[in-house]
XYZ file of C-alpha atoms in Angstrom:
701
model
C 44.265 -39.739 56.322
C 44.530 -35.987 55.021
C 44.645 -34.534 51.876
C 46.338 -30.904 51.222
C 45.454 -28.875 48.921
C 48.113 -26.934 46.953
C 47.360 -23.859 44.648
C 48.349 -20.427 43.699
C 45.790 -18.519 45.738
C 45.775 -19.191 49.741
C 42.148 -18.324 49.986
C 38.436 -19.579 48.403
C 35.723 -17.362 48.436
C 32.015 -19.083 48.070
C 28.644 -17.400 47.042
C 25.421 -18.506 46.826
C 21.718 -17.345 46.841
C 18.120 -19.134 46.219
C 16.706 -19.628 43.051
C 13.933 -18.100 43.312
C 14.164 -14.245 43.840
C 11.286 -12.006 43.808
C 11.008 -7.945 43.544
C 8.980 -8.131 46.674
C 11.799 -9.302 48.545
C 15.658 -8.355 48.526
C 18.314 -11.472 47.057
C 20.331 -12.642 50.415
C 23.777 -13.798 49.480
C 25.656 -15.557 51.339
C 29.075 -15.649 51.002
C 31.532 -17.769 52.387
C 35.866 -17.814 53.454
C 37.857 -20.880 53.627
C 41.688 -22.040 52.682
C 42.122 -24.527 50.155
C 41.401 -27.002 53.031
C 38.149 -25.678 53.997
C 39.234 -23.884 56.897
C 37.185 -20.982 57.854
C 38.560 -17.687 57.602
C 37.660 -14.351 58.583
C 38.064 -11.537 55.491
C 37.347 -8.713 53.960
C 35.882 -8.459 50.443
C 33.246 -6.426 48.046
C 30.079 -7.915 46.293
C 29.301 -6.550 43.289
C 26.198 -6.998 41.433
C 26.190 -6.462 37.471
C 22.962 -6.438 35.202
C 23.640 -9.141 32.260
C 23.656 -8.721 28.609
C 20.759 -9.908 27.063
C 20.940 -10.693 23.347
C 17.929 -8.914 21.390
C 16.203 -11.442 20.314
C 15.744 -15.678 21.905
C 18.559 -18.206 20.831
C 17.743 -21.604 20.065
C 19.977 -23.952 21.810
C 22.078 -26.392 19.501
C 21.016 -29.766 19.160
C 24.361 -31.242 19.965
C 25.346 -29.244 22.360
C 27.923 -26.311 22.108
C 31.685 -27.002 19.838
C 34.388 -24.574 20.779
C 37.771 -24.721 18.530
C 40.425 -25.424 20.716
C 43.617 -26.246 20.226
C 43.614 -26.857 15.747
C 40.107 -29.291 16.687
C 37.001 -28.703 17.332
C 36.058 -30.085 21.060
C 32.893 -31.003 23.103
C 32.895 -28.713 26.505
C 30.136 -28.351 28.852
C 31.094 -25.184 30.104
C 32.300 -21.772 28.749
C 36.480 -21.780 27.687
C 38.283 -18.960 27.191
C 37.816 -15.907 25.293
C 34.659 -18.296 23.158
C 32.178 -16.140 21.573
C 28.637 -16.417 24.780
C 26.211 -19.201 23.789
C 23.460 -16.883 24.245
C 20.778 -19.500 24.962
C 22.591 -20.194 27.917
C 22.502 -17.812 30.570
C 25.507 -18.193 31.780
C 27.311 -16.964 29.056
C 26.058 -14.045 29.233
C 28.434 -10.968 29.552
C 28.397 -8.336 32.097
C 26.679 -5.256 31.430
C 26.651 -1.858 34.110
C 27.143 -2.515 37.674
C 24.216 -2.056 39.602
C 25.086 -2.494 43.262
C 28.353 -2.925 45.684
C 28.245 -3.536 49.507
C 31.191 -4.289 51.502
C 31.109 -7.492 53.644
C 33.051 -9.160 56.507
C 32.578 -12.852 57.254
C 32.684 -13.627 60.907
C 34.440 -16.687 62.698
C 32.523 -19.064 60.730
C 33.865 -17.861 57.769
C 30.166 -16.356 56.897
C 28.746 -13.094 55.666
C 25.364 -11.753 54.697
C 24.897 -9.218 52.169
C 20.826 -8.344 51.236
C 20.449 -5.940 47.763
C 17.053 -4.843 46.320
C 16.762 -5.784 42.477
C 14.360 -5.030 39.887
C 12.796 -7.971 37.673
C 16.147 -9.106 35.073
C 19.228 -11.563 35.056
C 22.366 -10.604 37.216
C 25.761 -11.692 38.120
C 26.724 -11.541 41.383
C 30.411 -10.734 41.744
C 32.449 -11.223 45.247
C 36.302 -10.240 45.576
C 38.565 -10.563 48.590
C 42.072 -11.051 48.498
C 44.418 -13.400 50.293
C 46.933 -12.917 53.192
C 49.493 -13.212 50.177
C 47.410 -9.701 48.960
C 46.593 -12.070 45.589
C 42.886 -11.438 44.452
C 40.246 -14.272 45.156
C 36.917 -13.764 43.146
C 34.079 -16.190 42.873
C 30.600 -15.710 40.721
C 26.964 -16.862 40.365
C 24.411 -16.227 38.117
C 20.315 -15.533 38.745
C 17.115 -14.186 38.054
C 14.547 -11.997 39.956
C 11.011 -11.857 38.828
C 7.663 -10.110 39.209
C 4.829 -12.407 39.653
C 2.489 -9.535 38.508
C 4.070 -8.876 35.361
C 2.457 -10.232 32.076
C 5.585 -9.868 30.036
C 9.125 -11.849 30.575
C 11.927 -10.223 31.154
C 14.877 -12.414 29.532
C 15.123 -13.561 26.384
C 15.500 -17.348 27.092
C 13.433 -19.629 25.535
C 11.474 -21.044 27.479
C 12.189 -21.026 31.888
C 9.895 -23.270 34.892
C 10.567 -22.518 38.079
C 9.428 -22.719 41.246
C 10.100 -21.674 44.925
C 9.386 -25.063 46.319
C 8.810 -28.268 44.373
C 7.081 -29.495 48.295
C 3.476 -28.853 49.046
C 1.576 -29.507 52.006
C -2.115 -30.005 52.132
C -3.498 -26.441 52.913
C -0.959 -24.396 51.317
C -1.285 -23.458 47.706
C 1.621 -24.663 44.678
C 3.038 -21.934 43.034
C 5.233 -22.159 39.610
C 6.135 -18.893 36.569
C 6.694 -20.692 33.602
C 8.310 -17.463 30.246
C 9.465 -17.564 27.290
C 11.799 -14.612 25.776
C 9.814 -14.570 22.550
C 7.849 -11.568 21.720
C 4.804 -14.042 22.024
C 4.356 -17.358 23.063
C 1.695 -19.877 23.689
C 1.638 -22.532 26.013
C 0.001 -25.515 27.059
C -0.047 -26.331 30.778
C -1.668 -29.660 32.730
C -2.111 -30.897 35.627
C -2.695 -34.675 36.389
C -2.946 -36.236 39.774
C -3.491 -40.493 39.920
C -3.447 -40.950 36.194
C -6.127 -38.236 35.859
C -6.317 -34.566 34.001
C -7.445 -32.303 36.734
C -6.878 -29.879 35.131
C -5.307 -28.244 31.213
C -4.977 -24.916 29.111
C -3.577 -23.274 26.980
C -2.226 -19.810 28.249
C -2.308 -16.453 26.634
C -0.094 -16.002 23.275
C -0.011 -12.371 23.883
C 1.439 -13.433 28.025
C 4.819 -14.153 27.629
C 4.711 -14.981 31.255
C 2.392 -16.973 33.509
C 2.011 -17.985 36.755
C 0.276 -21.581 37.677
C -1.140 -21.664 40.670
C -2.681 -24.397 42.624
C -4.669 -25.236 45.858
C -3.416 -28.400 47.249
C -5.794 -30.280 49.258
C -5.149 -33.223 51.895
C -6.551 -35.732 48.785
C -3.624 -34.372 47.251
C -1.181 -36.984 49.477
C 1.198 -38.242 47.065
C 2.315 -35.424 45.015
C 1.036 -34.233 41.282
C 2.379 -33.649 37.844
C 2.657 -30.718 36.017
C 3.169 -30.570 32.507
C 4.326 -27.923 30.275
C 4.019 -27.898 26.218
C 5.532 -25.114 24.039
C 6.600 -25.076 20.795
C 8.614 -22.636 18.742
C 10.277 -22.646 15.852
C 10.911 -26.040 14.943
C 12.082 -26.956 18.626
C 10.261 -28.459 20.961
C 9.957 -27.687 25.126
C 8.013 -30.307 26.838
C 9.236 -30.250 31.095
C 7.521 -32.248 32.843
C 7.918 -31.850 37.116
C 6.456 -33.496 40.022
C 5.338 -31.480 42.654
C 4.854 -33.798 46.393
C 2.976 -33.554 48.555
C 4.292 -35.718 51.212
C 2.480 -37.836 53.907
C 3.637 -35.786 56.947
C 0.138 -36.995 58.752
C 1.949 -39.999 58.762
C 5.341 -39.473 60.984
C 5.669 -39.397 64.963
C 8.314 -37.475 66.167
C 10.614 -39.283 68.941
C 12.272 -36.786 71.012
C 14.554 -37.951 74.171
C 12.797 -36.354 77.977
C 15.880 -37.967 79.545
C 18.498 -38.816 78.165
C 22.466 -38.871 79.478
C 25.186 -39.394 76.870
C 28.201 -40.558 79.064
C 27.658 -43.324 81.083
C 29.139 -45.555 83.954
C 29.795 -48.856 83.143
C 27.605 -51.518 84.889
C 25.210 -48.671 86.216
C 21.496 -48.767 86.078
C 20.013 -45.796 84.113
C 16.595 -44.831 83.049
C 15.725 -43.179 79.824
C 12.515 -41.191 78.912
C 11.163 -40.693 75.357
C 8.136 -38.543 73.921
C 5.825 -39.655 70.821
C 4.135 -37.221 69.362
C 1.648 -36.687 66.274
C 1.555 -34.635 63.480
C 0.528 -31.351 65.282
C 2.720 -32.155 68.527
C -0.121 -33.964 70.332
C 1.125 -36.718 72.401
C 0.155 -40.619 71.411
C -0.038 -44.083 72.567
C 2.807 -46.035 70.070
C 4.708 -49.213 70.309
C 8.762 -48.836 69.984
C 11.237 -50.967 69.478
C 14.674 -50.110 70.847
C 18.316 -51.789 71.069
C 21.751 -50.245 72.391
C 24.880 -52.112 71.270
C 28.496 -51.749 70.448
C 28.637 -48.680 67.930
C 32.356 -50.547 66.607
C 30.528 -53.843 65.050
C 29.525 -51.188 62.456
C 32.930 -51.380 60.660
C 32.280 -55.022 60.379
C 28.681 -54.569 58.595
C 26.809 -51.202 59.328
C 23.527 -51.846 60.965
C 19.721 -49.628 60.494
C 16.299 -49.501 60.122
C 13.718 -48.548 59.692
C 12.830 -44.983 59.601
C 9.266 -45.365 58.011
C 6.867 -47.025 56.887
C 6.913 -46.159 53.124
C 3.743 -47.828 51.985
C 1.980 -45.158 50.815
C 1.154 -44.088 47.308
C 4.027 -41.612 45.295
C 2.811 -40.243 42.269
C 5.194 -41.015 39.107
C 5.568 -39.235 35.923
C 3.580 -42.216 33.781
C 3.773 -40.190 30.170
C 6.374 -39.724 27.926
C 6.943 -36.832 25.940
C 9.026 -36.627 22.399
C 9.804 -34.599 19.670
C 10.966 -36.162 16.782
C 12.903 -33.257 15.915
C 16.597 -34.037 17.034
C 19.389 -34.136 15.773
C 20.518 -37.579 13.313
C 23.861 -38.301 13.097
C 25.198 -40.281 10.336
C 25.085 -43.997 10.230
C 28.417 -46.032 9.875
C 27.424 -48.695 6.852
C 30.597 -50.300 7.265
C 34.050 -49.315 8.921
C 36.933 -50.706 11.141
C 39.815 -52.420 9.700
C 41.789 -55.705 11.703
C 45.235 -54.949 12.557
C 47.834 -57.624 13.997
C 48.868 -57.147 17.246
C 52.389 -57.714 18.489
C 54.122 -57.564 21.527
C 57.073 -55.652 21.674
C 57.193 -55.711 25.272
C 61.013 -56.230 26.119
C 61.599 -58.740 29.552
C 64.778 -58.998 31.047
C 66.198 -61.808 33.522
C 63.951 -61.396 37.216
C 63.616 -62.832 40.211
C 60.111 -65.008 40.143
C 57.637 -62.853 41.562
C 57.144 -65.150 44.151
C 60.185 -64.703 45.426
C 60.544 -60.742 45.317
C 57.216 -60.861 46.785
C 58.766 -62.209 50.020
C 62.236 -60.357 49.504
C 59.782 -57.008 49.230
C 58.323 -58.376 52.778
C 61.809 -59.166 54.145
C 62.816 -55.575 54.311
C 59.195 -54.029 55.086
C 60.221 -55.807 58.560
C 63.602 -54.131 59.514
C 66.106 -56.164 58.399
C 68.717 -52.943 59.409
C 66.246 -52.507 62.984
C 67.487 -53.646 66.253
C 65.285 -56.370 66.133
C 66.901 -58.001 63.187
C 70.280 -57.559 64.871
C 69.089 -59.752 68.087
C 67.773 -62.562 65.985
C 63.561 -61.678 66.818
C 62.361 -62.187 62.753
C 64.602 -64.485 61.913
C 62.961 -66.642 65.032
C 59.947 -65.560 63.966
C 60.423 -66.757 60.393
C 61.869 -69.831 61.679
C 58.841 -70.742 63.594
C 56.001 -70.022 61.153
C 58.253 -72.552 58.876
C 59.038 -75.021 61.308
C 55.585 -74.662 63.326
C 56.991 -73.414 66.165
C 59.743 -75.985 67.046
C 62.777 -73.556 66.976
C 61.653 -70.798 69.259
C 63.754 -71.700 72.118
C 66.998 -72.148 70.402
C 66.535 -68.397 68.575
C 64.495 -65.902 70.504
C 65.389 -64.401 72.948
C 64.942 -64.908 77.283
C 61.850 -62.664 78.315
C 63.349 -60.402 80.157
C 65.723 -59.619 77.041
C 62.879 -59.196 74.513
C 60.612 -57.180 76.570
C 63.383 -54.713 77.242
C 63.468 -54.331 74.104
C 59.999 -53.253 73.459
C 59.436 -50.108 74.126
C 56.761 -47.380 73.140
C 56.550 -43.811 71.575
C 56.404 -41.783 74.394
C 60.212 -39.172 73.993
C 62.449 -42.156 72.869
C 61.868 -43.933 75.864
C 61.806 -48.064 76.752
C 58.523 -49.261 78.160
C 60.104 -49.854 81.093
C 61.614 -46.785 81.444
C 58.628 -44.373 80.403
C 56.333 -46.209 82.674
C 58.111 -45.461 86.033
C 56.325 -44.388 88.713
C 57.751 -41.786 91.856
C 59.617 -43.576 94.091
C 57.463 -42.081 96.758
C 54.386 -43.079 95.874
C 53.258 -46.562 97.372
C 52.119 -48.943 94.996
C 48.238 -49.706 94.575
C 47.443 -53.188 96.259
C 45.562 -54.294 92.744
C 44.792 -57.620 94.289
C 41.668 -55.408 95.508
C 40.704 -53.563 92.052
C 37.187 -55.687 91.071
C 37.500 -56.275 86.717
C 35.219 -55.726 84.773
C 33.284 -59.228 83.282
C 30.225 -58.658 81.688
C 32.000 -57.266 77.721
C 28.211 -57.937 76.232
C 28.283 -56.129 72.722
C 24.853 -56.099 72.728
C 23.352 -53.734 76.059
C 19.336 -54.092 75.442
C 17.053 -54.725 73.088
C 13.513 -54.670 73.299
C 11.412 -55.440 71.012
C 7.863 -54.656 72.667
C 7.559 -51.106 74.530
C 3.936 -49.156 74.875
C 4.123 -45.719 75.685
C 2.318 -44.426 78.198
C 0.253 -41.113 77.122
C 3.356 -40.524 74.708
C 5.631 -41.046 77.222
C 8.474 -44.443 77.044
C 10.410 -45.537 79.832
C 13.731 -47.881 78.854
C 14.939 -49.576 82.307
C 18.513 -51.067 81.390
C 22.128 -51.658 83.569
C 24.723 -51.074 81.043
C 27.562 -53.569 79.857
C 30.631 -53.244 81.668
C 32.572 -52.511 78.251
C 34.550 -49.089 77.795
C 33.420 -48.040 74.315
C 30.715 -46.269 72.341
C 27.319 -47.754 71.946
C 24.580 -46.832 69.060
C 21.016 -46.410 70.292
C 18.110 -46.499 67.840
C 13.936 -46.342 68.858
C 11.506 -47.055 65.906
C 7.994 -45.785 67.219
C 4.815 -46.904 65.208
C 0.809 -46.919 66.078
C -2.058 -48.655 64.785
C -2.203 -46.082 61.661
C 0.975 -46.563 60.267
C 2.050 -43.621 61.889
C 5.964 -43.945 62.807
C 9.188 -42.275 63.974
C 12.733 -42.814 63.892
C 15.586 -41.913 66.723
C 18.684 -42.680 67.262
C 21.901 -41.364 69.445
C 25.291 -42.038 70.757
C 26.679 -42.893 74.332
C 29.864 -43.476 75.787
C 30.765 -45.789 78.944
C 33.912 -44.197 80.550
C 35.655 -43.866 83.631
C 38.366 -41.547 85.169
C 40.863 -44.270 84.962
C 40.064 -46.554 82.444
C 42.097 -50.220 81.261
C 41.601 -51.258 78.079
C 42.826 -54.122 77.416
C 43.599 -55.251 73.010
C 42.781 -58.527 74.077
C 43.471 -60.748 69.947
C 40.652 -63.390 69.310
C 42.596 -66.607 70.146
C 45.720 -67.231 71.124
C 47.904 -70.721 69.045
C 49.867 -72.655 70.329
C 53.609 -71.724 70.661
C 53.010 -68.308 69.720
C 55.162 -65.601 70.898
C 52.652 -62.291 71.351
C 52.106 -59.069 72.787
C 49.458 -58.370 74.502
C 48.789 -54.606 75.227
C 46.585 -52.002 77.221
C 46.059 -48.761 77.234
C 45.337 -47.148 80.135
C 43.859 -43.870 79.874
C 43.537 -40.657 82.753
C 40.436 -38.949 82.354
C 40.786 -37.211 85.205
C 42.118 -33.630 86.381
C 44.579 -34.726 88.024
C 47.931 -36.815 86.987
C 47.896 -40.157 87.629
C 50.528 -42.766 88.685
C 50.056 -46.468 89.458
C 50.844 -49.927 88.030
C 48.858 -52.486 85.865
C 48.851 -55.713 86.151
C 48.278 -58.803 83.558
C 46.884 -62.237 85.510
C 46.364 -65.463 83.228
C 44.253 -68.583 84.512
C 42.600 -71.901 83.001
C 39.297 -71.197 82.135
C 38.243 -74.530 83.762
C 40.223 -74.749 87.056
C 40.741 -71.225 87.442
C 44.746 -72.092 87.964
C 47.188 -69.494 87.690
C 49.071 -69.845 84.372
C 51.464 -67.224 84.271
C 54.530 -69.301 84.530
C 53.152 -71.934 81.756
C 52.894 -68.721 79.253
C 56.357 -66.572 80.684
C 54.758 -63.832 82.381
C 57.410 -63.232 85.155
C 56.568 -59.287 85.397
C 52.763 -58.567 85.652
C 53.272 -55.200 87.418
C 54.256 -52.059 85.333
C 54.597 -48.737 86.156
C 52.578 -45.845 84.601
C 52.621 -42.159 85.361
C 50.284 -40.395 82.960
C 49.039 -36.851 82.835
C 45.708 -35.412 82.840
C 44.079 -35.811 79.636
C 45.967 -38.688 77.843
C 46.628 -42.475 77.316
C 49.914 -44.610 77.942
C 50.285 -47.752 76.557
C 51.894 -51.233 78.237
C 52.183 -54.536 77.191
C 53.269 -57.761 78.072
C 55.353 -60.697 76.340
C 54.492 -64.093 76.629
C 54.285 -67.636 75.019
C 52.177 -69.707 74.332
C 52.834 -73.169 75.713
C 51.644 -76.655 73.447
C 48.832 -78.453 75.343
C 47.481 -74.596 76.691
C 43.450 -74.275 76.913
C 41.277 -71.445 76.867
C 42.183 -68.483 79.249
C 41.394 -66.021 81.533
C 42.736 -63.026 81.709
C 42.751 -60.155 83.590
C 43.493 -56.636 83.457
C 43.736 -54.169 86.807
C 45.142 -50.781 87.329
C 45.196 -48.146 90.051
C 46.219 -45.302 90.925
C 46.343 -43.543 94.777
C 42.287 -43.090 93.972
C 41.218 -44.732 91.232
C 41.136 -48.112 89.892
C 39.408 -50.142 86.604
C 39.963 -53.389 85.422
C 38.958 -56.023 83.022
C 38.416 -59.916 82.603
C 37.916 -61.999 80.064
C 38.282 -65.517 77.668
C 40.838 -65.931 75.866
C 40.936 -69.472 73.348
C 43.995 -71.525 72.949
C 43.386 -73.158 69.581
C 46.083 -76.594 68.589
C 48.674 -76.181 66.645
C 48.283 -79.667 65.631
C 45.927 -81.583 63.858
C 44.341 -85.096 64.711
C 44.690 -87.577 62.444
C 42.769 -90.983 62.761
C 44.089 -94.116 60.974
C 42.285 -97.158 60.814
C 43.522 -100.856 59.612
C 41.161 -103.438 58.938
C 41.880 -107.026 61.128
C 40.018 -109.736 59.650
C 40.499 -113.196 60.914
C 38.632 -115.917 60.644
C 38.351 -119.017 62.797
C 41.078 -120.621 65.019
C 44.209 -118.824 62.916
C 46.885 -116.300 64.450
C 47.495 -113.457 61.743
C 50.590 -110.934 61.069
C 49.277 -106.995 60.080
C 51.955 -104.875 59.028
C 51.038 -100.485 59.920
C 54.046 -99.240 57.436
C 51.571 -95.711 57.347
C 52.133 -95.982 61.494
C 56.199 -96.914 60.978
C 56.545 -94.198 58.673
C 54.868 -91.593 60.705
C 57.700 -92.453 63.763
C 60.282 -90.972 62.388
C 58.679 -87.738 61.680
C 59.801 -84.897 64.011
C 56.467 -83.289 64.034
C 54.200 -86.060 64.586
C 52.723 -87.253 68.275
C 51.231 -90.187 68.402
C 48.439 -90.047 70.987
C 46.535 -93.236 71.465
C 46.620 -96.813 69.803
C 43.363 -98.691 69.999
C 42.084 -102.180 68.625
C 38.564 -103.195 68.133
C 37.799 -106.620 67.994
C 34.012 -108.296 67.069
C 32.788 -111.351 67.291
C 30.261 -111.560 64.681
C 30.995 -108.427 62.012
C 29.097 -107.813 59.199
C 29.394 -109.969 55.974
C 29.191 -108.214 53.216
C 27.207 -105.312 52.041
C 24.303 -104.356 50.498
C 25.123 -104.095 46.668
C 26.237 -107.982 47.622
C 23.212 -109.613 48.189
C 22.125 -110.570 44.781
C 25.566 -112.270 44.395
C 25.112 -114.671 47.612
C 21.824 -115.274 46.804
C 22.862 -116.562 43.591
C 26.323 -118.330 44.358
C 26.490 -118.636 48.290
C 29.196 -120.892 47.825
C 31.036 -119.145 45.890
C 31.823 -116.402 48.024
C 36.015 -116.449 47.865
C 37.657 -114.924 51.421
C 38.748 -112.464 48.750
C 35.667 -111.172 48.081
C 34.560 -111.592 51.962
C 37.241 -108.946 52.443
C 35.999 -106.316 50.001
C 32.247 -106.367 50.742
C 32.155 -106.960 54.754
C 31.410 -104.504 56.774
C 27.900 -103.191 56.548
C 25.696 -103.354 59.332
C 22.590 -102.976 57.253
C 22.974 -106.176 55.435
C 23.001 -107.852 58.844
C 20.532 -105.627 59.944
C 18.320 -107.651 56.497
C 19.428 -111.006 57.300
C 17.710 -111.281 60.730
C 14.871 -110.096 59.204
C 14.161 -112.243 56.273
C 14.017 -115.902 56.882
C 15.684 -116.719 53.355
C 18.361 -114.475 53.276
C 19.074 -116.052 57.078
C 19.606 -119.287 55.628
C 21.960 -117.949 53.310
C 23.602 -116.555 55.687
C 24.060 -120.112 57.628
C 25.015 -121.990 54.321
C 27.753 -120.141 53.811
C 29.044 -119.703 56.897
C 29.214 -123.390 57.263
C 31.191 -123.529 54.297
C 35.187 -123.028 54.072
C-alpha cells in the first residue's frame, strides 16, 4: 500500500542547522528538496538570513500559554496564528528585521545541499525559497541563535536560556554549557550533582548575564551527572535540570565481520569469521552466542536478543523543584444537571445482520463471474454445508476446472502462458533432486569462544529458499558486550517454490500453487512437475488426488517469475502426504520436497452401554441411540465391541458404608447404580472384614 499526498504545490523544501552555533565557526545549513511524497528533487533556490527584531525588554511568558482571538472566541493555540501579534516571550514569533546574508543553492541527486554563513552573536531567521515545476513559490524557515562564549552579556531578550553543544560526554573530555538571561542584571544558582552528592554549587555574577559552565569529566563520573540552574526574576521561577550522560562506553565490544557472504546456495557449507574488539580496538577473548533462522518467522513474533548488559548505574534526577507562584483556576463548587436521554434513531425494516453479512460475502465472491456461472462457488458452498457430500455432483471435472484457472500473464490462461517452444525437448524431471532439508533454523551456537578476538562459525545451510536473520551476542568476564545482526538470502538461478498449505482436509478441493523464478541472465523454458506420495508407504497417490496432469510448462524471461498450479481433490481416508515439486530447463533445475498432513473431516464418537447379567440369565438390551444413528447420511459405523467380565467390581467406594450396615438389603437397582468400581474391589480383597461382607452379599438373592 502507499499514500499519495496532494497539495497546492508540487515541491517541499526543508532547512536545518545545529542548535549550538558559535561565532568561531560558520553556521552550516542543510537544505533539502523533495516532492510531497518524499522523492528527492534536483532544484535551485535562494537562502536569506534575517536578524530578528528583538523587543526592548524581556517579556515573561503567560502562565497558561498564549490565547488568540479567533472566529469570535478566544482559543488556545500552541503555534502563532496568522496576523496575530508576536509573543515576545517566544523567539519563534519575533518578526524578521534586516537581511544580512543571501546565498544561492542547488540540491544534488539526493535532494540535499549545504550552505554556510558567518554570523555575529544574536538571533536570526533563515528562509529558503524555491519554485516547483509549475512556477509556484515554496518556502521554509528556521530560527536559531549564535553565541559568543567570550562575552559577559547575553545578547537576546529572553528570560532564561540553558543550552549545550552536547549533553553526552566521554571521560577525558570537558562538558560545556551556557546559561544566559536577557535582563540587564541577573544571578543564577548553579549546582552539579553526582551520585547524590553536590560536586559544586555557586552563584553567578549578577553583573554578567551570560555564564559558561565547564566541567572536566573523569572516569569516576560514568553513569552521568546532573546540572541544575535556578533563576528567579520578577516573581517568576526558571528551574532547569538537565542530565549529562557519561556512557559506559568502556563496556562495549565491537563485533564486525571479517568474512561474510550474504547470498548462499541452499545446502551449501559455509564458514563465517567475526572479529571482536574492545574500546581501544584491541582484540579480546570473549564468548559469543550466534543464531541464524528464517526471517519470515518474525511475521508471527519478532525475535530480538539482548544487545548489551543494562546493569550499570545511571544517574537519575531525584530533586523535584517547584515554585508556588503558578496559575490557579477558579474551582467549581457545583455544576451540571441531568438531561433526559431519548433515542431518536429511525430504524426501518431490514434483513438481520447475519443474513446481510452472508449476502455481502456471497456477492464479493463474484456472483457474475465465469466461475459462478459454471457453478464453482455454489459447489464450494454446498461442500461447506454438507461436509463435502455434494462436491462430486456440483463441481466440474478436473480438466474443465484446471483449464479455467488462469494467471495474470497478459490475460492468457495458465496452460496457454506456460507453453514451451516446440523446438526444445522436454527436460527429464525424474533426474532432478528435490530440496528436503527445509529447517527453519540454520544453526544455534550458544558457546563460541574467540581465539585472539576471532570467532569462526562453520555450518551447512538448510535447503529452503528464503531470507535468513543472523544475530550474534558477545560478552567477556568484565561484562563487556557487543551485538551483531545481518541478513542472508539462499537462492538459485532457477527456483521452484511451492506454496504448500499447512494441512489438507478430507474432501477439500484446493489449488496447489508454486512459483518458478528465473534469476539467471537468460530466458529459461522448461517444465515443472508435482507428484504426491503416501508418507508411510511412499507409493504414488496422484490418481487418488485427481492429479492427472502432473507436468506443466513454463517460459520465463530473465529476472522474472511465473506461477503454476495444480487442482487437487482430497479423498476420504487419506494420510500424511509427501509432495515433490521439481522443475528444470535446459541447463538449470530445482525442486522441493516436504510433508503435508491430511486432517480427517470426521470425528470418532464412542458410545458405551453397560450390560449387567447375574447368574444363568438371558436378557435383551436395546441400543436405541445406535439405531437412530444408522439413519444418518453423514455417519459411518466403524466397529462394535462387546466386553465380557466374569467378576466385575461390585460397588463404588461411596457405597461401602451402606453395604457394611445393610449387607442383605442391597437391591439390584442399587447394585446397578453403584457397581463397577475397581478401587472398591481392591479394598475388599485387602481387608478381611469387607471381604466377609462381599461373600455374604454374593451368597444372597
